[in-house]
């Protein structure tokens, strides 16, 4: 069996929680670049590289990977502590597709050769991955995807388009879901490919989003030739692999962090607008605060399940639903209380924490990505409440 | 309390408070003089429920609020009208000598503490001097059933027999089939007590939140069943997406309520500053009041016409939520208290 | 052509609006029983009979009927004035099925013999009508009704059950939708019958509602024999007749009256609870007040259409939707501000205008009757917004 | 104004403010120095729009607020960035001599009246004594394009050239591609004017509400089209009931807004007490601000991912609503004013 020697020689998973937490804090204090704390938007690799490399050097880039693959081998409980501390410190989200999705996928479904080739390059930061799922006509309905790979001898020729590919402009490899068989049901005949983005025929076009930022891209494939060794998992069985990729991420999407930070900023805004003694502002603020506190209670409930080693059920969707809409409601309150400042393109007086319009816009996609909230409610109704049809 | 301890408590509640089954007993007791069944009350006392969270020194079993809330939730789900929370509150201020008969169910003592509507103030205008009680108390739940009242006064607690001279009781029916009593004391002979309620009014508040959770939880389950079984336009109405999404939202409120109460009970049992404990209780009660009213009124809507009949059980849940939502403080007053406590 | 001499000899429709309004006010001042103003619930015929008879004697019972059938022949605009004044005065709603639905139906679809027999008895108050539409398994989905009439020579034998029949316990005649042919689509094979409620085989069972009031009934038909002369309209074409019965009623269902009265009572409650200087109460009240004011603007917009003689479109559903939910929200605010009084079964201190719990319960069915609000939203989406499927 | 007069005004707007068609012109002007096209502005002036509601004595055509609101709505629907409302407000305080060039579009005078964020106070701290202006004005829309400013001061209106000494302008970009100016006056030479704005700030408020209505109306229409054309799971997403019901609710808000503004404009044109007119305007602006933000943000959600791109036009409507919602007073401040006015 293929193995990678972990850089972090200590088995941190065996440490007591408090000691581990304090170790993480020290690590952040000494390694995290202060200028990157609480970034206003998703950073590009060129911006967060110092942090990426620091983690890679310490062997901390892949906390969830087993130690035999060079990870920290942390349990869910320990990973939660890590996330809490990262969030508290205001750490930028990395170009983390390789760490959180591609690595675990290769560990589970990849060939030894694929593991040998790819895993070390994720650990070193040499490969930055993107994930090619969505297409213009396959958004919520991923099974409708049309980007296809046609066999040509031992190779495949890929043609089609992906969209909403996060930070594809930073990536040098992309994980692709493509159609390899058009005869069956929509969910069938999909396969997974690992594709070098420097191959001829690939074009990346950044999409400017509502924040006027190029976080997403369209990626076009015009007869891109890849070898069959770039295919991962069983042929035509890609749907099952892709569907199960989002494991730990499902609780992460419901983390109270965004709402908590936004509420802090609503408070700052209230102070700036001289509303701290205003009964209506206080009531509004308190309601949102109580929503946040109760969300934290519910989050803990699911985190406890993880800590006990249980698998999370579909009901974890509740966190994502409530968190994203709470976050949005907090920013809507900002808009209501910010007066004319609500319309400004840039932060008020250059203070990044006072940017009601920016926060309002930044909160919009949280109810769209990771499965729209409409889809999440369908899931709750069908998979949790067992409602018919 | 571990999860399995709590499960045992819930299961033990099933004998008197079955989660499913008909509500004939509940209906038969509606709008009767006492509003509940004394025989069932004695059974409840035999099970030791009123003293579940009470200290052992006072004759209780000191199992804490997590346990008491689990029980209150089950009783809420079954719409049990017997006065568990009131009796437990009364017991907190009674010396062990008095508690013996009270906790055995032979002598029901009810707490008369409130003087203003929707008030979280814990200071009292009632006066007890030289063994004579004067003043007015209101919103005394199931007051007509009491043999004595334990009354909060500016001088501490006092015990007064319900049938004593200078004690006048008037009752008003409540939507759930019970009643509120208003008590006027005019030089009523009373026995001053040396103990006080301590934080027991807070405990009753949290247990009321748990009762509301039970009410909401069962109303939600009944509605979900109805949506799966009722057909219109050739399919179960539970297959309509608008209703599915509404149920999803109600489910979230339900689980937020559950998590909020569990966290408040846990932190209460763990100790901590009074401000933290009270803030957590206010948070839980505000959530429970709002979500129980929301869920029960949506339950009526989702039942359609049948939900508007008195025959349908779902209406009993709405009525119970209407009575409990503002008892021990409305959502608004608890939000205000939370805000005040969070400032410190 | 059959004619009835109107009792009201003046052609009130030709009067100027102001003069008409003042005439209505004088009529109410001198004829309306003061003890019946602002009743807390729907009254039975035994209770509102004095008012019923006063209207009948004046020839004012049927304002919308043409003058040749004994009505006042009022235009939509004049009828609106009449309703406004009735509402302002707090007039009880009558057992009005005969006046508002059965009469117009007979005028349009009835035979001369049916008109001769029935119309005068509606005008005199001798016949009190009920309307048998809903069945236990045909609520929102009326076309699913199963109560059936089987031909037996020149007669029909009716068997089945109706429910939610408003004040059937007061009525001596009932208008029935029954199935006369089971072979076609659900909407087909339905016919209309006029049935004497004293016939053998008819049982009425009152339903106690959440207000603990017997406003609705179940009506059971066990082999009730009626003659074919009691059938109205074309055989098997009853669906089309029934569907179009609700004309003027569609704007009436959206009248701001309920919300207006509830808001007045919320104000009273605020005074009783010493909240009139409470910033949060004021904000909440003001929001509801603005909703009411805007609803009135929208109501006027539709009323103007009626006054101009235009037919109302399906978009009039918006009024019913918003009004019913506003009314409910106002009573929900009552519950929040009423403290423990919210749980009382009877009014506070015997003051009928201070009854938060009663108002809260009374507001519940407004989003259910007349087509649930879910159905109304379907109608808006499909018939007004032309959305697919 | 009859319905058909209003229809004519709307149709005439179509030349410059087409309801449909691409928004290339709008996009090209975003974040430019002036934020709008001076040539188009002159065309607008040629059509007499800035003076539409202005009295004839001041060079306007006195068609009233119903007409001006119809126009503002159309311009809102087309996201027209030219400063119609500002220019009309300025004109209200200018003598006819100054208005000639201003209304002709050769000399753009913009109003600088506001001193505090989100304030409906109509008293001013700026001072104009002996022809010298001192003080600060903020949130001056499209300020960089002005040749002069008409400034509210404690002593009445004053006219000051934008390039004059003692006038300092700083600008901040707004989400819609325009900008707000902050003006600092230090002994700036200024010409005192004898007229005042009268109720023109109120008229501008109502016209802003109408603009928001146009924004919301068009955003709703674009979204409805999208829901009918976009397919997922093998059917148009507009066939999903949850989305249908949401659109139904948005439609109601839209029509409430339309009815509220129409009623406010009508009653304004009919006269009546100032309190009634101001209350109606506050009512309309509160509704328009809330519903435009609601509808545009739901429009983004209903568009899904594509709605979050800058390429999709729907985002331009969200940004416009963000800027206009709190201009001339937020919903909250207008609700507060309505409450204060209704008390009287």
CSV table of N, CA and C in Angstrom, one decimal, chain A residues 87 254-267 283-301 318-319 322-330, chain B residues 252-253 255-257 259-260 263 283-284 287 335 338 342:
chain,number,residue,atom,x,y,z
A,87,UNK,N,-11.5,30.1,12.1
A,87,UNK,CA,-12.5,31.1,11.9
A,87,UNK,C,-12.3,32.3,12.9
A,254,UNK,N,-22.8,25.0,7.3
A,254,UNK,CA,-23.8,25.6,8.3
A,254,UNK,C,-23.1,26.2,9.5
A,255,UNK,N,-21.8,26.4,9.4
A,255,UNK,CA,-21.1,27.0,10.5
A,255,UNK,C,-21.6,28.4,10.8
A,256,UNK,N,-21.8,28.8,12.1
A,256,UNK,CA,-22.3,30.1,12.4
A,256,UNK,C,-21.4,31.3,12.1
A,257,UNK,N,-20.2,31.0,11.7
A,257,UNK,CA,-19.2,32.0,11.6
A,257,UNK,C,-19.6,33.3,10.8
A,258,UNK,N,-20.1,33.0,9.6
A,258,UNK,CA,-20.5,34.2,8.7
A,258,UNK,C,-21.5,35.1,9.5
A,259,UNK,N,-22.5,34.4,10.1
A,259,UNK,CA,-23.5,35.2,10.8
A,259,UNK,C,-22.9,35.9,12.0
A,260,UNK,N,-22.0,35.3,12.6
A,260,UNK,CA,-21.4,35.8,13.8
A,260,UNK,C,-20.6,37.1,13.5
A,261,UNK,N,-19.8,37.0,12.4
A,261,UNK,CA,-19.0,38.1,12.0
A,261,UNK,C,-20.0,39.2,11.5
A,262,UNK,N,-21.0,38.9,10.8
A,262,UNK,CA,-21.9,39.9,10.3
A,262,UNK,C,-22.6,40.6,11.5
A,263,UNK,N,-23.0,39.9,12.5
A,263,UNK,CA,-23.7,40.5,13.6
A,263,UNK,C,-22.7,41.5,14.4
A,264,UNK,N,-21.5,41.1,14.5
A,264,UNK,CA,-20.5,42.0,15.1
A,264,UNK,C,-20.5,43.3,14.3
A,265,UNK,N,-20.5,43.2,13.0
A,265,UNK,CA,-20.5,44.3,12.1
A,265,UNK,C,-21.7,45.2,12.2
A,266,UNK,N,-22.9,44.5,12.4
A,266,UNK,CA,-24.1,45.2,12.5
A,266,UNK,C,-24.0,46.0,13.8
A,267,UNK,N,-23.4,45.5,14.8
A,267,UNK,CA,-23.3,46.2,16.1
A,267,UNK,C,-22.4,47.5,15.8
A,283,UNK,N,-34.1,45.9,19.6
A,283,UNK,CA,-35.0,44.7,19.4
A,283,UNK,C,-34.6,43.9,18.2
A,284,UNK,N,-34.3,44.6,17.1
A,284,UNK,CA,-33.9,44.0,15.9
A,284,UNK,C,-32.6,43.2,16.1
A,285,UNK,N,-31.7,43.9,16.7
A,285,UNK,CA,-30.4,43.3,17.0
A,285,UNK,C,-30.5,42.0,17.8
A,286,UNK,N,-31.3,42.2,18.9
A,286,UNK,CA,-31.5,41.0,19.8
A,286,UNK,C,-32.1,39.8,19.2
A,287,UNK,N,-33.1,40.1,18.3
A,287,UNK,CA,-33.7,38.9,17.6
A,287,UNK,C,-32.7,38.2,16.8
A,288,UNK,N,-31.9,38.9,16.1
A,288,UNK,CA,-30.8,38.3,15.3
A,288,UNK,C,-29.8,37.6,16.1
A,289,UNK,N,-29.5,38.2,17.3
A,289,UNK,CA,-28.5,37.6,18.2
A,289,UNK,C,-29.1,36.3,18.7
A,290,UNK,N,-30.4,36.3,19.1
A,290,UNK,CA,-31.0,35.1,19.6
A,290,UNK,C,-31.0,34.0,18.5
A,291,UNK,N,-31.3,34.4,17.3
A,291,UNK,CA,-31.2,33.4,16.2
A,291,UNK,C,-29.8,32.8,16.1
A,292,UNK,N,-28.8,33.7,16.2
A,292,UNK,CA,-27.5,33.2,16.1
A,292,UNK,C,-27.2,32.3,17.3
A,293,UNK,N,-27.6,32.6,18.5
A,293,UNK,CA,-27.3,31.8,19.7
A,293,UNK,C,-27.9,30.4,19.5
A,294,UNK,N,-29.2,30.4,19.0
A,294,UNK,CA,-29.9,29.1,18.9
A,294,UNK,C,-29.2,28.3,17.7
A,295,UNK,N,-28.8,29.0,16.7
A,295,UNK,CA,-28.1,28.3,15.6
A,295,UNK,C,-26.8,27.7,16.2
A,296,UNK,N,-26.1,28.4,17.1
A,296,UNK,CA,-24.9,27.8,17.7
A,296,UNK,C,-25.3,26.5,18.5
A,297,UNK,N,-26.4,26.6,19.2
A,297,UNK,CA,-26.9,25.4,20.0
A,297,UNK,C,-27.1,24.2,19.0
A,298,UNK,N,-27.8,24.5,17.9
A,298,UNK,CA,-28.1,23.5,16.9
A,298,UNK,C,-26.8,22.9,16.3
A,299,UNK,N,-25.9,23.9,16.0
A,299,UNK,CA,-24.6,23.5,15.4
A,299,UNK,C,-23.9,22.5,16.3
A,300,UNK,N,-23.9,22.9,17.6
A,300,UNK,CA,-23.2,22.0,18.6
A,300,UNK,C,-23.8,20.6,18.6
A,301,UNK,N,-25.1,20.6,18.5
A,301,UNK,CA,-25.8,19.3,18.5
A,301,UNK,C,-25.3,18.4,17.4
A,318,UNK,N,-30.4,21.6,7.7
A,318,UNK,CA,-31.1,22.6,8.4
A,318,UNK,C,-30.1,23.8,8.8
A,319,UNK,N,-28.8,23.4,9.1
A,319,UNK,CA,-27.8,24.4,9.5
A,319,UNK,C,-27.6,25.3,8.3
A,322,UNK,N,-30.6,27.6,7.6
A,322,UNK,CA,-30.9,28.7,8.6
A,322,UNK,C,-29.7,29.7,8.7
A,323,UNK,N,-28.5,29.1,8.6
A,323,UNK,CA,-27.3,30.0,8.7
A,323,UNK,C,-27.3,31.0,7.5
A,324,UNK,N,-27.5,30.4,6.3
A,324,UNK,CA,-27.4,31.3,5.1
A,324,UNK,C,-28.4,32.4,5.2
A,325,UNK,N,-29.6,32.1,5.6
A,325,UNK,CA,-30.7,33.1,5.6
A,325,UNK,C,-30.6,34.0,6.8
A,326,UNK,N,-30.0,33.5,7.9
A,326,UNK,CA,-29.7,34.4,9.0
A,326,UNK,C,-28.7,35.5,8.6
A,327,UNK,N,-27.6,34.9,8.0
A,327,UNK,CA,-26.5,35.8,7.5
A,327,UNK,C,-27.1,36.9,6.6
A,328,UNK,N,-28.0,36.5,5.7
A,328,UNK,CA,-28.6,37.4,4.8
A,328,UNK,C,-29.5,38.4,5.6
A,329,UNK,N,-30.3,37.9,6.5
A,329,UNK,CA,-31.1,38.8,7.3
A,329,UNK,C,-30.3,39.9,8.1
A,330,UNK,N,-29.2,39.4,8.6
A,330,UNK,CA,-28.3,40.4,9.3
A,330,UNK,C,-27.9,41.5,8.3
B,252,UNK,N,-37.1,23.3,11.1
B,252,UNK,CA,-35.9,24.0,11.6
B,252,UNK,C,-36.2,24.8,12.9
B,253,UNK,N,-37.4,25.5,12.9
B,253,UNK,CA,-37.7,26.2,14.1
B,253,UNK,C,-37.9,25.2,15.3
B,255,UNK,N,-36.3,22.3,15.7
B,255,UNK,CA,-35.0,21.8,16.1
B,255,UNK,C,-34.2,22.9,16.8
B,256,UNK,N,-34.4,24.1,16.4
B,256,UNK,CA,-33.7,25.3,17.1
B,256,UNK,C,-34.2,25.3,18.5
B,257,UNK,N,-35.5,25.2,18.6
B,257,UNK,CA,-36.2,25.2,20.0
B,257,UNK,C,-35.6,24.1,20.8
B,259,UNK,N,-32.8,22.5,20.5
B,259,UNK,CA,-31.4,22.7,20.8
B,259,UNK,C,-31.2,23.8,21.9
B,260,UNK,N,-32.0,24.8,21.7
B,260,UNK,CA,-31.9,26.0,22.7
B,260,UNK,C,-32.3,25.5,24.1
B,263,UNK,N,-29.6,23.2,25.5
B,263,UNK,CA,-28.4,23.9,25.9
B,263,UNK,C,-28.6,24.7,27.2
B,283,UNK,N,-33.5,33.1,26.4
B,283,UNK,CA,-33.3,32.7,25.0
B,283,UNK,C,-34.2,31.5,24.6
B,284,UNK,N,-34.2,30.5,25.5
B,284,UNK,CA,-35.0,29.3,25.2
B,284,UNK,C,-36.5,29.6,25.3
B,287,UNK,N,-37.6,31.6,22.2
B,287,UNK,CA,-37.7,30.7,21.0
B,287,UNK,C,-38.9,29.8,21.1
B,335,UNK,N,-36.9,38.5,25.4
B,335,UNK,CA,-35.8,39.1,24.5
B,335,UNK,C,-35.3,40.4,25.2
B,338,UNK,N,-32.9,39.3,27.9
B,338,UNK,CA,-31.7,38.8,27.3
B,338,UNK,C,-30.8,39.9,26.9
B,342,UNK,N,-27.2,40.6,28.3
B,342,UNK,CA,-26.0,40.5,27.5
B,342,UNK,C,-25.2,41.8,27.5
